[in-house]
CSV table of C-alpha atoms in Angstrom, one decimal:
chain,number,residue,atom,x,y,z
A,1,MET,CA,-12.8,-3.3,-59.8
A,2,HIS,CA,-13.2,-0.8,-62.7
A,3,ALA,CA,-15.1,2.6,-62.3
A,4,TYR,CA,-17.9,3.1,-64.5
A,5,ALA,CA,-17.6,6.0,-66.8
A,6,PRO,CA,-20.9,7.3,-68.6
A,7,SER,CA,-20.8,7.9,-72.3
A,8,SER,CA,-22.2,11.4,-72.3
A,9,GLN,CA,-23.0,14.2,-69.6
A,10,PRO,CA,-26.5,14.9,-68.2
A,11,PRO,CA,-28.2,17.9,-69.5
A,12,GLU,CA,-26.9,21.0,-67.7
A,13,ARG,CA,-30.5,21.7,-66.2
A,14,TYR,CA,-29.9,18.6,-64.0
A,15,LEU,CA,-26.6,20.1,-62.8
A,16,ARG,CA,-28.0,23.3,-61.5
A,17,PRO,CA,-30.7,23.4,-59.0
A,18,ALA,CA,-33.5,25.7,-59.5
A,19,ARG,CA,-33.0,28.9,-57.6
A,20,PRO,CA,-35.8,29.3,-54.8
A,21,ARG,CA,-38.0,32.4,-54.8
A,22,ARG,CA,-37.0,34.9,-52.1
A,23,VAL,CA,-39.9,35.7,-49.8
A,24,ARG,CA,-39.4,38.6,-47.4
A,25,PRO,CA,-40.9,37.6,-44.0
A,26,ASN,CA,-42.9,40.1,-41.6
A,27,SER,CA,-40.5,40.7,-38.9
A,28,TRP,CA,-42.7,41.7,-36.0
A,29,LEU,CA,-44.7,38.6,-36.8
A,30,VAL,CA,-41.5,36.4,-36.5
A,31,TRP,CA,-40.3,38.0,-33.3
A,32,SER,CA,-43.7,37.6,-31.8
A,33,VAL,CA,-43.5,33.8,-32.4
A,34,VAL,CA,-40.0,33.3,-31.2
A,35,VAL,CA,-40.8,35.2,-27.9
A,36,ALA,CA,-44.0,33.1,-27.5
A,37,VAL,CA,-42.1,29.7,-27.9
A,38,ALA,CA,-39.5,31.0,-25.7
A,39,PHE,CA,-41.8,31.7,-22.8
A,40,ALA,CA,-43.7,28.2,-23.3
A,41,SER,CA,-40.4,26.5,-23.2
A,42,PHE,CA,-39.2,28.2,-20.0
A,43,GLY,CA,-42.6,27.5,-18.3
A,44,ALA,CA,-42.5,23.7,-19.6
A,45,MET,CA,-38.9,23.4,-18.2
A,46,ALA,CA,-39.8,25.2,-14.8
A,47,SER,CA,-42.9,23.1,-14.2
A,48,LEU,CA,-40.8,19.8,-14.9
A,49,GLY,CA,-38.1,20.9,-12.5
A,50,ILE,CA,-40.7,21.5,-9.9
A,51,TYR,CA,-42.3,18.3,-10.5
A,52,MET,CA,-38.9,16.3,-10.5
A,53,TYR,CA,-37.9,18.2,-7.1
A,54,ALA,CA,-41.1,17.1,-5.6
A,55,ALA,CA,-40.8,13.6,-6.8
A,56,GLY,CA,-37.4,13.2,-5.5
A,57,SER,CA,-38.3,14.9,-2.1
A,58,GLU,CA,-41.3,12.3,-1.8
A,59,ALA,CA,-39.4,9.2,-3.2
A,60,THR,CA,-38.8,6.9,-0.3
A,61,ILE,CA,-36.3,3.9,0.5
A,62,PRO,CA,-38.0,0.5,0.2
A,63,ALA,CA,-39.4,-0.8,3.4
A,64,ASN,CA,-37.0,-2.3,6.1
A,65,VAL,CA,-33.7,-1.4,4.2
A,66,SER,CA,-30.6,-0.8,6.5
A,67,VAL,CA,-27.2,0.5,5.7
A,68,ALA,CA,-24.5,-0.7,8.1
A,69,GLY,CA,-27.2,-1.4,10.7
A,70,VAL,CA,-29.0,2.1,10.4
A,71,GLU,CA,-32.5,1.6,9.3
A,72,VAL,CA,-33.6,3.9,6.7
A,73,GLY,CA,-36.5,1.9,5.2
A,74,GLY,CA,-39.5,4.2,4.3
A,75,MET,CA,-37.5,7.4,4.9
A,76,ARG,CA,-37.4,10.0,2.2
A,77,LEU,CA,-34.1,10.2,0.2
A,78,ASP,CA,-33.2,13.5,2.0
A,79,GLU,CA,-34.2,12.1,5.4
A,80,ALA,CA,-32.2,9.0,4.8
A,81,GLN,CA,-29.0,10.9,3.6
A,82,SER,CA,-29.1,13.1,6.7
A,83,ALA,CA,-29.4,10.2,9.2
A,84,LEU,CA,-26.7,8.3,7.4
A,85,ALA,CA,-24.2,11.5,7.5
A,86,GLN,CA,-24.8,11.6,11.2
A,87,ALA,CA,-24.5,7.7,12.0
A,88,LEU,CA,-21.9,6.2,9.6
A,89,PRO,CA,-18.7,8.1,10.3
A,90,ALA,CA,-18.8,7.7,14.0
A,91,GLN,CA,-19.3,3.9,13.6
A,92,ALA,CA,-16.5,1.9,14.8
A,93,ILE,CA,-14.5,-0.5,12.4
A,94,THR,CA,-13.2,-3.5,14.2
A,95,ALA,CA,-9.9,-4.7,13.3
A,96,ARG,CA,-9.3,-8.3,14.5
A,97,ASP,CA,-6.7,-11.2,14.7
A,98,GLY,CA,-8.6,-14.3,15.9
A,99,SER,CA,-9.9,-13.5,19.3
A,100,ARG,CA,-8.0,-10.2,19.5
A,101,ALA,CA,-9.9,-7.0,18.3
A,102,TRP,CA,-9.2,-3.3,18.2
A,103,ASN,CA,-11.9,-0.6,17.4
A,104,LEU,CA,-10.9,2.0,14.9
A,105,THR,CA,-12.8,4.9,13.2
A,106,PRO,CA,-13.1,4.9,9.5
A,107,SER,CA,-10.6,7.9,9.3
A,108,ASP,CA,-8.2,6.0,11.3
A,109,VAL,CA,-7.3,4.0,8.4
A,110,GLY,CA,-8.1,6.5,5.7
A,111,ILE,CA,-11.6,5.2,4.9
A,112,SER,CA,-14.5,7.6,4.1
A,113,ILE,CA,-18.1,7.0,2.8
A,114,ASP,CA,-19.4,8.2,-0.3
A,115,LEU,CA,-23.0,9.3,0.7
A,116,ASP,CA,-24.4,9.8,-2.8
A,117,ALA,CA,-23.4,6.5,-4.1
A,118,THR,CA,-24.6,4.7,-0.8
A,119,MET,CA,-28.2,6.6,-1.2
A,120,GLN,CA,-28.2,5.1,-4.7
A,121,LEU,CA,-27.6,1.6,-3.3
A,122,ALA,CA,-30.3,2.1,-0.7
A,123,ALA,CA,-32.7,3.5,-3.2
A,124,ASP,CA,-32.2,0.5,-5.6
A,125,ALA,CA,-32.3,-2.2,-2.7
A,126,ALA,CA,-35.0,-4.7,-2.5
A,127,PRO,CA,-37.4,-4.5,0.6
A,128,GLY,CA,-35.5,-5.8,4.0
A,129,GLU,CA,-32.0,-5.6,2.1
A,130,ALA,CA,-29.0,-5.0,4.5
A,131,ILE,CA,-26.5,-2.6,2.5
A,132,THR,CA,-23.1,-2.2,2.8
A,133,PRO,CA,-22.1,1.5,2.5
A,134,TRP,CA,-20.0,2.6,-0.5
A,135,TYR,CA,-16.6,3.2,1.0
A,136,THR,CA,-13.5,4.9,-0.5
A,137,VAL,CA,-10.0,4.7,0.8
A,138,ASP,CA,-7.0,6.8,0.9
A,139,LEU,CA,-4.2,4.1,0.7
A,140,VAL,CA,-1.4,6.4,1.9
A,141,GLN,CA,-3.3,7.5,4.8
A,142,ALA,CA,-4.5,3.8,5.3
A,143,GLN,CA,-0.8,2.8,5.4
A,144,THR,CA,0.0,5.1,8.1
A,145,GLY,CA,-2.9,4.0,10.3
A,146,LEU,CA,-2.2,0.2,9.7
A,147,PHE,CA,1.6,0.8,10.8
A,148,ALA,CA,0.4,2.5,14.1
A,149,LEU,CA,-2.0,-0.4,14.7
A,150,SER,CA,0.7,-2.8,14.0
A,151,GLU,CA,2.8,-1.6,16.9
A,152,GLU,CA,-0.2,-2.9,19.1
A,153,ALA,CA,-0.9,-6.0,17.1
A,154,ASN,CA,2.4,-7.5,16.6
A,155,ILE,CA,3.6,-10.0,18.9
A,156,ASP,CA,7.3,-10.5,19.3
A,157,ALA,CA,8.9,-13.9,18.8
A,158,VAL,CA,10.9,-15.1,21.5
A,159,PRO,CA,13.4,-17.8,21.9
A,160,GLY,CA,13.5,-20.0,25.0
A,161,ASP,CA,12.2,-23.3,26.2
A,162,PRO,CA,9.6,-23.4,24.8
A,163,PRO,CA,10.1,-20.8,22.3
A,164,GLN,CA,7.3,-18.3,21.6
A,165,MET,CA,6.1,-17.7,17.9
A,166,GLY,CA,5.7,-14.1,16.8
A,167,ARG,CA,2.9,-12.5,14.8
A,168,VAL,CA,3.4,-9.7,12.4
A,169,MET,CA,0.7,-7.7,10.5
A,170,ASP,CA,1.1,-7.9,6.8
A,171,VAL,CA,0.3,-4.5,5.9
A,172,PRO,CA,1.1,-4.8,2.2
A,173,VAL,CA,-1.4,-7.6,1.9
A,174,LEU,CA,-4.2,-5.7,3.7
A,175,LEU,CA,-3.7,-2.6,1.6
A,176,ASP,CA,-4.0,-4.6,-1.6
A,177,ARG,CA,-7.3,-6.2,-0.3
A,178,MET,CA,-8.6,-2.8,0.6
A,179,ARG,CA,-7.6,-1.5,-2.9
A,180,VAL,CA,-9.2,-4.3,-4.7
A,181,ASP,CA,-12.7,-4.7,-2.9
A,182,LEU,CA,-13.0,-2.5,0.2
A,183,ARG,CA,-16.8,-3.1,0.4
A,184,GLY,CA,-16.2,-6.6,0.5
A,185,GLU,CA,-13.4,-6.4,3.3
A,186,LEU,CA,-15.9,-4.2,5.4
A,187,ALA,CA,-19.2,-6.1,4.6
A,188,ASP,CA,-19.4,-7.3,8.3
A,189,GLY,CA,-17.9,-4.1,9.7
A,190,ALA,CA,-14.6,-5.5,10.4
A,191,LEU,CA,-11.0,-5.7,9.0
A,192,ASP,CA,-9.5,-9.3,9.3
A,193,LEU,CA,-5.8,-8.7,9.7
A,194,PRO,CA,-3.3,-10.8,7.6
A,195,MET,CA,-0.7,-11.8,10.1
A,196,ILE,CA,2.6,-13.7,9.5
A,197,GLU,CA,3.8,-16.3,11.9
A,198,VAL,CA,7.4,-15.7,12.5
A,199,ALA,CA,9.8,-18.2,14.4
A,200,PRO,CA,12.2,-16.7,17.0
A,201,PRO,CA,15.9,-16.7,15.6
A,202,GLU,CA,18.1,-19.2,17.3
A,203,GLU,CA,20.1,-17.9,20.1
A,204,VAL,CA,23.8,-17.2,19.3
A,205,GLU,CA,25.7,-19.6,21.5
A,206,GLU,CA,29.1,-17.7,21.1
A,207,PRO,CA,29.5,-14.2,20.3
A,208,GLU,CA,30.7,-13.5,16.9
A,209,GLN,CA,33.4,-11.1,17.9
A,210,THR,CA,35.8,-11.1,21.0
A,211,TYR,CA,34.5,-9.0,23.9
A,212,THR,CA,37.1,-6.7,25.2
A,213,GLY,CA,35.0,-5.0,28.0
A,214,ALA,CA,33.8,-2.1,25.7
A,215,THR,CA,30.1,-1.4,25.6
A,216,THR,CA,27.5,0.5,23.4
A,217,VAL,CA,24.2,1.8,24.3
A,218,HIS,CA,21.3,0.8,22.1
A,219,VAL,CA,17.8,2.6,22.3
A,220,VAL,CA,15.0,0.3,21.7
A,221,GLU,CA,12.7,1.2,18.7
A,222,ALA,CA,9.3,0.3,17.8
A,223,GLY,CA,8.9,-3.5,16.9
A,224,GLN,CA,12.5,-4.5,17.9
A,225,GLU,CA,12.9,-7.6,20.0
A,226,LEU,CA,15.9,-8.8,22.0
A,227,ALA,CA,17.0,-11.6,20.2
A,228,LEU,CA,17.2,-9.6,16.9
A,229,ILE,CA,19.0,-6.6,18.9
A,230,ALA,CA,21.6,-9.4,20.0
A,231,LEU,CA,22.0,-10.6,16.5
A,232,ASP,CA,22.7,-6.8,15.1
A,233,TYR,CA,25.5,-6.6,17.7
A,234,GLY,CA,26.6,-10.1,17.3
A,235,VAL,CA,26.4,-11.0,21.0
A,236,THR,CA,23.9,-13.4,22.8
A,237,THR,CA,20.7,-12.5,24.6
A,238,ASP,CA,22.0,-13.8,27.9
A,239,GLU,CA,24.7,-11.5,27.9
A,240,ILE,CA,22.4,-8.6,27.3
A,241,VAL,CA,20.1,-9.7,30.0
A,242,ALA,CA,22.9,-10.1,32.5
A,243,LEU,CA,24.4,-6.8,31.6
A,244,ASN,CA,21.3,-5.0,32.1
A,245,SER,CA,19.8,-7.0,34.9
A,246,ILE,CA,16.4,-7.6,32.8
A,247,SER,CA,13.9,-9.8,34.7
A,248,ASP,CA,11.7,-10.6,31.6
A,249,PRO,CA,13.3,-10.5,28.1
A,250,ASP,CA,9.8,-10.2,26.7
A,251,LEU,CA,9.2,-6.7,28.3
A,252,LEU,CA,11.1,-4.1,26.1
A,253,TYR,CA,9.6,-0.6,25.7
A,254,VAL,CA,10.3,2.1,23.1
A,255,GLY,CA,13.1,4.3,24.1
A,256,GLN,CA,14.7,1.9,26.7
A,257,GLU,CA,18.3,2.0,26.7
A,258,LEU,CA,20.3,-1.2,26.7
A,259,VAL,CA,24.0,-1.6,27.4
A,260,ILE,CA,25.5,-3.9,24.9
A,261,PRO,CA,28.5,-5.8,25.5
A,262,ALA,CA,30.1,-4.9,22.3
A,263,THR,CA,32.0,-2.0,20.6
A,264,GLY,CA,29.0,-1.4,17.9
A,265,GLU,CA,27.2,-3.3,15.7
A,266,TYR,CA,28.5,-6.3,14.5
A,267,THR,CA,30.4,-6.2,11.2
A,268,PRO,CA,31.7,-9.6,9.6
A,269,THR,CA,35.3,-9.6,8.6
A,270,ALA,CA,36.5,-10.2,5.1
A,271,ALA,CA,37.1,-13.9,5.9
A,272,GLU,CA,33.6,-14.4,7.2
A,273,ALA,CA,31.8,-12.6,4.2
A,274,PRO,CA,30.8,-14.5,1.2
A,275,THR,CA,32.4,-13.9,-2.2
A,276,PRO,CA,31.3,-11.2,-4.6
A,277,SER,CA,30.6,-12.0,-8.3
A,278,THR,CA,33.5,-9.6,-9.4
A,279,THR,CA,36.6,-8.1,-7.8
A,280,SER,CA,36.4,-5.1,-10.2
A,281,GLY,CA,34.4,-2.2,-9.2
A,282,LYS,CA,31.3,-2.1,-6.9
A,283,ALA,CA,29.1,-5.3,-6.2
A,284,ILE,CA,26.4,-6.3,-3.8
A,285,VAL,CA,25.8,-9.8,-2.1
A,286,VAL,CA,22.7,-10.8,-0.4
A,287,SER,CA,22.9,-13.8,1.8
A,288,THR,CA,19.3,-15.4,2.6
A,289,GLN,CA,21.0,-17.7,4.9
A,290,GLU,CA,22.6,-15.2,7.1
A,291,GLN,CA,19.8,-12.6,6.4
A,292,ARG,CA,22.6,-10.1,5.6
A,293,ILE,CA,23.5,-7.7,2.6
A,294,TYR,CA,27.2,-7.0,1.7
A,295,ALA,CA,28.8,-4.2,-0.3
A,296,TYR,CA,32.0,-4.6,-2.0
A,297,GLU,CA,34.7,-2.2,-3.9
A,298,ASN,CA,37.2,-3.9,-5.9
A,299,GLY,CA,36.6,-7.1,-3.9
A,300,GLN,CA,37.0,-5.6,-0.6
A,301,LEU,CA,34.2,-5.5,1.9
A,302,VAL,CA,33.2,-1.9,2.7
A,303,HIS,CA,29.6,-2.2,4.4
A,304,SER,CA,27.3,-4.7,5.7
A,305,HIS,CA,24.0,-4.8,7.4
A,306,LEU,CA,21.1,-7.3,8.4
A,307,ALA,CA,18.5,-7.6,5.9
A,308,SER,CA,15.1,-9.5,5.4
A,309,THR,CA,14.5,-11.7,2.5
A,310,GLY,CA,11.5,-13.6,1.2
A,311,LEU,CA,9.4,-15.8,3.3
A,312,PRO,CA,9.4,-19.5,2.6
A,313,ASP,CA,6.1,-19.3,0.4
A,314,THR,CA,7.7,-16.0,-1.5
A,315,PRO,CA,11.4,-16.6,-1.6
A,316,THR,CA,13.9,-14.2,-2.9
A,317,VAL,CA,15.4,-15.2,-6.3
A,318,LEU,CA,18.9,-16.8,-6.2
A,319,GLY,CA,21.5,-16.0,-8.7
A,320,ASP,CA,23.5,-13.3,-10.2
A,321,TYR,CA,21.9,-10.1,-11.5
A,322,LYS,CA,22.5,-6.4,-12.1
A,323,ILE,CA,20.6,-3.3,-10.7
A,324,TYR,CA,18.6,-2.1,-13.9
A,325,VAL,CA,16.7,0.7,-12.4
A,326,LYS,CA,16.5,3.1,-9.5
A,327,TYR,CA,13.6,5.0,-7.9
A,328,VAL,CA,13.7,7.3,-5.0
A,329,ALA,CA,10.2,6.0,-4.1
A,330,ASP,CA,8.0,3.6,-6.0
A,331,ASP,CA,4.6,2.1,-5.6
A,332,MET,CA,5.0,-1.6,-5.3
A,333,SER,CA,2.3,-4.5,-5.8
A,334,GLY,CA,2.1,-8.1,-6.2
A,335,PRO,CA,-0.9,-10.8,-6.4
A,336,ASP,CA,-1.9,-9.9,-3.1
A,337,TYR,CA,-0.2,-6.9,-1.5
A,338,TYR,CA,0.3,-3.2,-2.4
A,339,LEU,CA,2.6,-0.5,-0.9
A,340,PRO,CA,2.7,3.1,-2.1
A,341,GLN,CA,6.0,5.2,-2.0
A,342,VAL,CA,8.5,2.4,-1.0
A,343,PRO,CA,11.7,4.3,-0.4
A,344,TYR,CA,15.2,3.8,-2.2
A,345,THR,CA,14.2,1.1,-4.3
A,346,MET,CA,16.6,-0.7,-6.6
A,347,TYR,CA,15.3,-3.6,-8.9
A,348,PHE,CA,17.7,-6.2,-9.9
A,349,TYR,CA,15.4,-8.8,-11.5
A,350,GLN,CA,11.8,-8.3,-12.7
A,351,GLY,CA,10.0,-7.1,-9.4
A,352,TYR,CA,12.6,-8.1,-7.1
A,353,GLY,CA,14.4,-5.3,-5.7
A,354,ILE,CA,16.4,-3.8,-2.6
A,355,HIS,CA,14.4,-1.1,-0.8
A,356,GLY,CA,13.8,0.8,2.5
A,357,THR,CA,11.2,-0.9,4.8
A,358,TYR,CA,9.0,1.1,7.3
A,359,TRP,CA,6.3,-1.5,8.0
A,360,HIS,CA,8.5,-3.8,10.2
A,361,ASN,CA,11.7,-3.7,12.3
A,362,SER,CA,12.4,-7.5,12.2
A,363,PHE,CA,15.6,-7.3,10.2
A,364,GLY,CA,17.6,-10.6,10.5
A,365,ARG,CA,14.9,-12.9,9.5
A,366,PRO,CA,12.7,-13.6,6.4
A,367,MET,CA,9.8,-11.2,6.2
A,368,SER,CA,9.4,-10.1,2.6
A,369,HIS,CA,7.3,-11.0,-0.4
A,370,GLY,CA,10.6,-11.6,-2.3
A,371,CYS,CA,12.5,-8.4,-2.1
A,372,VAL,CA,15.5,-7.5,0.1
A,373,ASN,CA,14.0,-5.5,2.9
A,374,LEU,CA,16.4,-2.9,4.7
A,375,PRO,CA,15.9,-0.2,7.4
A,376,THR,CA,15.1,3.1,5.3
A,377,ALA,CA,18.7,4.6,6.4
A,378,GLU,CA,20.6,1.6,5.2
A,379,ALA,CA,18.6,1.4,1.9
A,380,LYS,CA,19.7,5.2,1.4
A,381,TRP,CA,23.0,4.3,1.9
A,382,PHE,CA,23.0,1.5,-0.8
A,383,PHE,CA,20.8,3.6,-3.0
A,384,ASP,CA,23.4,6.6,-2.9
A,385,TRP,CA,26.4,4.1,-3.1
A,386,ALA,CA,25.3,1.8,-6.0
A,387,GLU,CA,24.8,2.7,-9.5
A,388,VAL,CA,22.4,1.2,-12.3
A,389,GLY,CA,24.7,-1.8,-13.6
A,390,THR,CA,26.0,-2.8,-10.3
A,391,PRO,CA,26.1,-6.7,-9.9
A,392,VAL,CA,23.9,-8.3,-7.3
A,393,ARG,CA,24.6,-11.7,-6.2
A,394,VAL,CA,22.0,-13.5,-4.1
A,395,ILE,CA,22.9,-16.8,-2.3
């Protein structure tokens, strides 16, 4: 494209605009007009504000509208908001697992109600409509409340004849559902608890180490069960039952002291441990069959502990990897779960990591969405010990 260039310049008079004639205004007249306009505008705005306030006060909710069972139809907006402010926070939320149910207040699980947004929903509702309040949630507070509830809701898996299946609340899944669609979760005023069914571990027929008469005292923690305590020490449940004269193995309580016929927690020997991927420097091995994690230095076993790897539907990846990043605390999420501030996390492949776990105490059986779960203290040990680049073998 070429630019068009005229052959001659236009006359100068077309380039200079005519200078306008300057007129000196009458200043007192101008100020009189300005003041009059200002007073008129102020009066109009004041009148409009009074009108809008009156209109808002007189506006009513459509007939027969209810919010979470509270009838507000026909009320003025200010009356309805006052009624909801008193009724809604006191309403119970039902947490349920089949026929089992627990009553919670919204604040127990970090839930609050946005009254302004709820009033807008009510004002826009069709006559006779039942409205779900507009809820908000503090996920960290919700997490704390759900963990407290899980101590009541969880059912221990108990070996025997017949064995008793266990049920454990899947807190990460419920947190994610609350994050994505809280109003949908509470549309019927209830939280349906996602539960994981867990099979009891097989009883160890023979102790993993020779009993010499020495004993250890174990203090029962929340969520622990006898079969997994026995697995942790490498003894049988029958030996613990006999030594402590336990009449019902299902009835353990937090703080109970158990005498264990072992010198301490079971540690496999070097001959029993799996082979690391390298005999030079540090290395980690995770056994999904034994539900155990191992730490090596220069091919020598230096530490081991029970772990929880992926459930059958969300298995832990197998193979050789390396730790590629470490976080003291990290928010973790997946297709159907969310967990804020998971402690001592070390990722070794994509979103698969080794990390601390405070939402269950069932170490020694599969429990995770693919990661390697450890007690928080054990996760800290591995976090402090391993560097980025440490090989991780999962078998």
